[in-house]
mmCIF file of C-alpha atoms in Angstrom:
data_model
loop_
_atom_site.group_PDB
_atom_site.id
_atom_site.type_symbol
_atom_site.label_atom_id
_atom_site.label_comp_id
_atom_site.label_asym_id
_atom_site.label_seq_id
_atom_site.Cartn_x
_atom_site.Cartn_y
_atom_site.Cartn_z
ATOM 1 C CA MET U 1 1.688 88.319 -195.440
ATOM 2 C CA ASN U 2 -1.184 90.766 -195.254
ATOM 3 C CA ARG U 3 -4.831 90.027 -194.525
ATOM 4 C CA VAL U 4 -5.942 90.220 -198.155
ATOM 5 C CA MET U 5 -3.373 87.647 -199.218
ATOM 6 C CA LEU U 6 -4.335 85.337 -196.340
ATOM 7 C CA ARG U 7 -8.030 85.602 -197.248
ATOM 8 C CA HIS U 8 -7.300 84.720 -200.906
ATOM 9 C CA LEU U 9 -5.121 81.796 -199.839
ATOM 10 C CA ARG U 10 -7.813 80.530 -197.452
ATOM 11 C CA ASN U 11 -10.486 80.871 -200.146
ATOM 12 C CA GLY U 12 -8.231 79.063 -202.616
ATOM 13 C CA TRP U 13 -7.872 76.105 -200.286
ATOM 14 C CA ARG U 14 -11.609 76.008 -199.701
ATOM 15 C CA ALA U 15 -12.263 75.991 -203.442
ATOM 16 C CA ALA U 16 -9.724 73.213 -203.997
ATOM 17 C CA ALA U 17 -11.218 71.108 -201.190
ATOM 18 C CA ALA U 18 -14.749 71.636 -202.531
ATOM 19 C CA ALA U 19 -13.633 70.633 -206.036
ATOM 20 C CA LEU U 20 -12.099 67.417 -204.703
ATOM 21 C CA VAL U 21 -15.209 66.516 -202.748
ATOM 22 C CA LEU U 22 -17.541 67.253 -205.642
ATOM 23 C CA SER U 23 -15.407 65.374 -208.161
ATOM 24 C CA GLY U 24 -15.397 62.216 -206.055
ATOM 25 C CA VAL U 25 -11.585 62.101 -206.047
ATOM 26 C CA GLY U 26 -10.293 60.944 -202.706
ATOM 27 C CA SER U 27 -13.624 59.546 -201.591
ATOM 28 C CA ALA U 28 -13.359 56.810 -199.020
ATOM 29 C CA SER U 29 -15.380 53.691 -198.603
ATOM 30 C CA ALA U 30 -16.187 52.150 -195.260
ATOM 31 C CA PHE U 31 -14.685 48.892 -194.096
ATOM 32 C CA THR U 32 -17.001 45.944 -194.373
ATOM 33 C CA SER U 33 -17.373 43.207 -191.786
ATOM 34 C CA THR U 34 -15.482 40.952 -194.202
ATOM 35 C CA ASP U 35 -12.595 43.447 -194.236
ATOM 36 C CA ALA U 36 -12.559 43.493 -190.427
ATOM 37 C CA THR U 37 -12.555 39.702 -190.245
ATOM 38 C CA ASN U 38 -9.750 39.442 -192.804
ATOM 39 C CA MET U 39 -7.629 41.965 -190.870
ATOM 40 C CA TRP U 40 -8.298 40.168 -187.580
ATOM 41 C CA ASN U 41 -7.362 36.790 -189.035
ATOM 42 C CA SER U 42 -4.214 38.172 -190.661
ATOM 43 C CA TYR U 43 -3.102 39.812 -187.414
ATOM 44 C CA ASN U 44 -3.673 36.625 -185.439
ATOM 45 C CA ASN U 45 -1.874 34.507 -188.038
ATOM 46 C CA ALA U 46 1.149 36.794 -187.815
ATOM 47 C CA PHE U 47 1.357 37.497 -184.064
ATOM 48 C CA TYR U 48 -0.880 35.285 -181.886
ATOM 49 C CA VAL U 49 0.791 32.535 -179.898
ATOM 50 C CA GLY U 50 -1.345 30.145 -177.866
ATOM 51 C CA ASN U 51 0.055 27.560 -175.478
ATOM 52 C CA GLY U 52 -2.038 25.318 -173.220
ATOM 53 C CA GLY U 53 -4.824 27.814 -172.515
ATOM 54 C CA ASN U 54 -2.447 30.775 -172.210
ATOM 55 C CA ALA U 55 -1.715 33.155 -175.069
ATOM 56 C CA TYR U 56 0.072 36.346 -175.972
ATOM 57 C CA TYR U 57 0.842 38.404 -179.043
ATOM 58 C CA ARG U 58 4.437 38.518 -180.227
ATOM 59 C CA GLN U 59 5.712 42.039 -180.523
ATOM 60 C CA TYR U 60 7.534 41.260 -183.766
ATOM 61 C CA GLN U 61 6.409 39.060 -186.609
ATOM 62 C CA GLY U 62 8.370 35.829 -186.670
ATOM 63 C CA GLY U 63 10.018 36.752 -183.379
ATOM 64 C CA GLY U 64 10.647 34.555 -180.410
ATOM 65 C CA GLN U 65 8.771 34.955 -177.170
ATOM 66 C CA ASP U 66 9.065 38.730 -177.123
ATOM 67 C CA THR U 67 5.737 39.599 -175.545
ATOM 68 C CA GLY U 68 6.310 43.339 -175.297
ATOM 69 C CA ASP U 69 5.543 45.444 -172.270
ATOM 70 C CA PHE U 70 2.938 45.118 -169.535
ATOM 71 C CA TRP U 71 0.724 47.871 -170.953
ATOM 72 C CA TYR U 72 1.236 46.600 -174.502
ATOM 73 C CA ASN U 73 -0.204 43.219 -173.514
ATOM 74 C CA ALA U 74 -3.096 44.836 -171.645
ATOM 75 C CA GLU U 75 -4.008 46.875 -174.703
ATOM 76 C CA GLN U 76 -3.876 43.817 -176.910
ATOM 77 C CA ILE U 77 -6.376 42.126 -174.611
ATOM 78 C CA GLU U 78 -8.612 45.138 -175.160
ATOM 79 C CA MET U 79 -8.181 44.787 -178.919
ATOM 80 C CA ALA U 80 -9.348 41.177 -178.657
ATOM 81 C CA VAL U 81 -12.249 42.252 -176.421
ATOM 82 C CA ASP U 82 -13.312 44.787 -179.063
ATOM 83 C CA ARG U 83 -13.299 42.022 -181.670
ATOM 84 C CA ALA U 84 -15.238 39.618 -179.435
ATOM 85 C CA GLN U 85 -17.835 42.304 -178.706
ATOM 86 C CA ARG U 86 -18.249 42.965 -182.411
ATOM 87 C CA SER U 87 -18.393 39.347 -183.543
ATOM 88 C CA GLY U 88 -19.987 37.610 -180.557
ATOM 89 C CA SER U 89 -18.005 34.556 -181.668
ATOM 90 C CA SER U 90 -17.157 31.900 -179.094
ATOM 91 C CA GLY U 91 -13.788 31.528 -180.856
ATOM 92 C CA ASP U 92 -13.005 35.220 -180.337
ATOM 93 C CA LYS U 93 -14.097 34.960 -176.699
ATOM 94 C CA ALA U 94 -11.752 31.974 -176.292
ATOM 95 C CA ILE U 95 -8.895 34.140 -177.587
ATOM 96 C CA VAL U 96 -9.743 36.776 -174.962
ATOM 97 C CA THR U 97 -9.755 34.122 -172.242
ATOM 98 C CA ALA U 98 -6.389 32.741 -173.360
ATOM 99 C CA LEU U 99 -4.860 36.234 -173.514
ATOM 100 C CA VAL U 100 -5.999 37.078 -169.972
ATOM 101 C CA ASN U 101 -4.730 33.729 -168.720
ATOM 102 C CA GLY U 102 -1.404 34.352 -170.472
ATOM 103 C CA PHE U 103 -1.188 37.851 -169.016
ATOM 104 C CA ASP U 104 -1.777 36.538 -165.508
ATOM 105 C CA ALA U 105 0.733 33.722 -166.011
ATOM 106 C CA THR U 106 3.336 36.308 -167.036
ATOM 107 C CA TYR U 107 2.602 39.184 -164.642
ATOM 108 C CA GLY U 108 0.629 37.594 -161.811
ATOM 109 C CA THR U 109 -2.550 39.045 -160.362
ATOM 110 C CA ASP U 110 -0.998 41.652 -158.062
ATOM 111 C CA TRP U 111 0.436 44.460 -160.174
ATOM 112 C CA THR U 112 1.425 46.769 -157.320
ATOM 113 C CA GLY U 113 5.068 46.203 -158.203
ATOM 114 C CA ASN U 114 4.508 48.109 -161.449
ATOM 115 C CA SER U 115 5.575 51.702 -160.865
ATOM 116 C CA TYR U 116 3.409 53.039 -163.694
ATOM 117 C CA ASN U 117 -0.111 53.662 -162.471
ATOM 118 C CA ASP U 118 -1.435 54.068 -166.012
ATOM 119 C CA ASP U 119 -0.121 50.620 -166.942
ATOM 120 C CA VAL U 120 -1.957 49.114 -163.994
ATOM 121 C CA MET U 121 -5.141 50.916 -165.031
ATOM 122 C CA TRP U 122 -4.880 49.578 -168.615
ATOM 123 C CA ALA U 123 -4.657 46.077 -167.199
ATOM 124 C CA CYS U 124 -7.638 46.743 -164.905
ATOM 125 C CA LEU U 125 -9.728 47.876 -167.864
ATOM 126 C CA ALA U 126 -8.631 44.921 -169.969
ATOM 127 C CA HIS U 127 -9.450 42.374 -167.267
ATOM 128 C CA LEU U 128 -12.813 43.871 -166.402
ATOM 129 C CA ARG U 129 -13.845 44.177 -170.045
ATOM 130 C CA ALA U 130 -12.672 40.589 -170.673
ATOM 131 C CA TYR U 131 -14.762 39.435 -167.721
ATOM 132 C CA PHE U 132 -17.884 41.061 -169.172
ATOM 133 C CA VAL U 133 -17.392 40.101 -172.826
ATOM 134 C CA THR U 134 -16.681 36.455 -172.144
ATOM 135 C CA GLY U 135 -19.483 36.062 -169.622
ATOM 136 C CA SER U 136 -16.760 34.414 -167.616
ATOM 137 C CA THR U 137 -17.472 32.612 -164.412
ATOM 138 C CA GLN U 138 -13.903 33.512 -163.510
ATOM 139 C CA THR U 139 -14.885 36.239 -161.079
ATOM 140 C CA GLY U 140 -11.199 36.395 -160.226
ATOM 141 C CA TRP U 141 -10.682 38.693 -163.214
ATOM 142 C CA ALA U 142 -13.129 41.242 -161.796
ATOM 143 C CA VAL U 143 -11.675 40.934 -158.296
ATOM 144 C CA GLU U 144 -8.157 41.270 -159.707
ATOM 145 C CA ALA U 145 -9.170 44.427 -161.573
ATOM 146 C CA ALA U 146 -10.889 45.877 -158.490
ATOM 147 C CA ASN U 147 -7.954 45.150 -156.161
ATOM 148 C CA ASN U 148 -5.396 46.722 -158.479
ATOM 149 C CA PHE U 149 -7.686 49.672 -159.256
ATOM 150 C CA ASN U 150 -8.108 50.324 -155.534
ATOM 151 C CA TRP U 151 -4.334 50.262 -155.044
ATOM 152 C CA VAL U 152 -3.909 52.992 -157.681
ATOM 153 C CA TYR U 153 -6.911 54.966 -156.414
ATOM 154 C CA ASN U 154 -5.560 54.887 -152.876
ATOM 155 C CA GLY U 155 -2.195 56.305 -153.874
ATOM 156 C CA GLY U 156 -0.552 53.708 -156.072
ATOM 157 C CA HIS U 157 3.063 54.325 -156.777
ATOM 158 C CA SER U 158 3.841 57.775 -155.518
ATOM 159 C CA PRO U 159 7.556 58.357 -154.903
ATOM 160 C CA GLY U 160 6.835 61.593 -153.070
ATOM 161 C CA ARG U 161 4.813 59.957 -150.305
#
């Protein structure tokens, strides 16, 4: 394809994109706080499992106790932290607390047996953010995050060493 043809093609795409924008076709509307709350509630209704102060998210809807992977659970804590930060709700903060407690009940507080440094770091972030968003007096979460962070920072799992 020569330069003239490419220029015409590029200009054609620009004209088509401009026409779409100006016509209002394909315009998007922002999510409302009601939309966010509805999505959050639907997700929790489908996947959240709480048990005696501990909680986790099932990996599959209607599944058994398939809690997914270490990093998967850490990231879901962060999702709940994001929601709690946005809402400020004590109920959302209680979900964060239960998820961290469930994580620790499943994986313990020393994650140095995990050979994936990035997984450990996701859990460190999740625990530290949970500590701050809940205003928790459970300083153990911050200490846990710091101890595991320091392990990774100081060499973590490094098969070559």
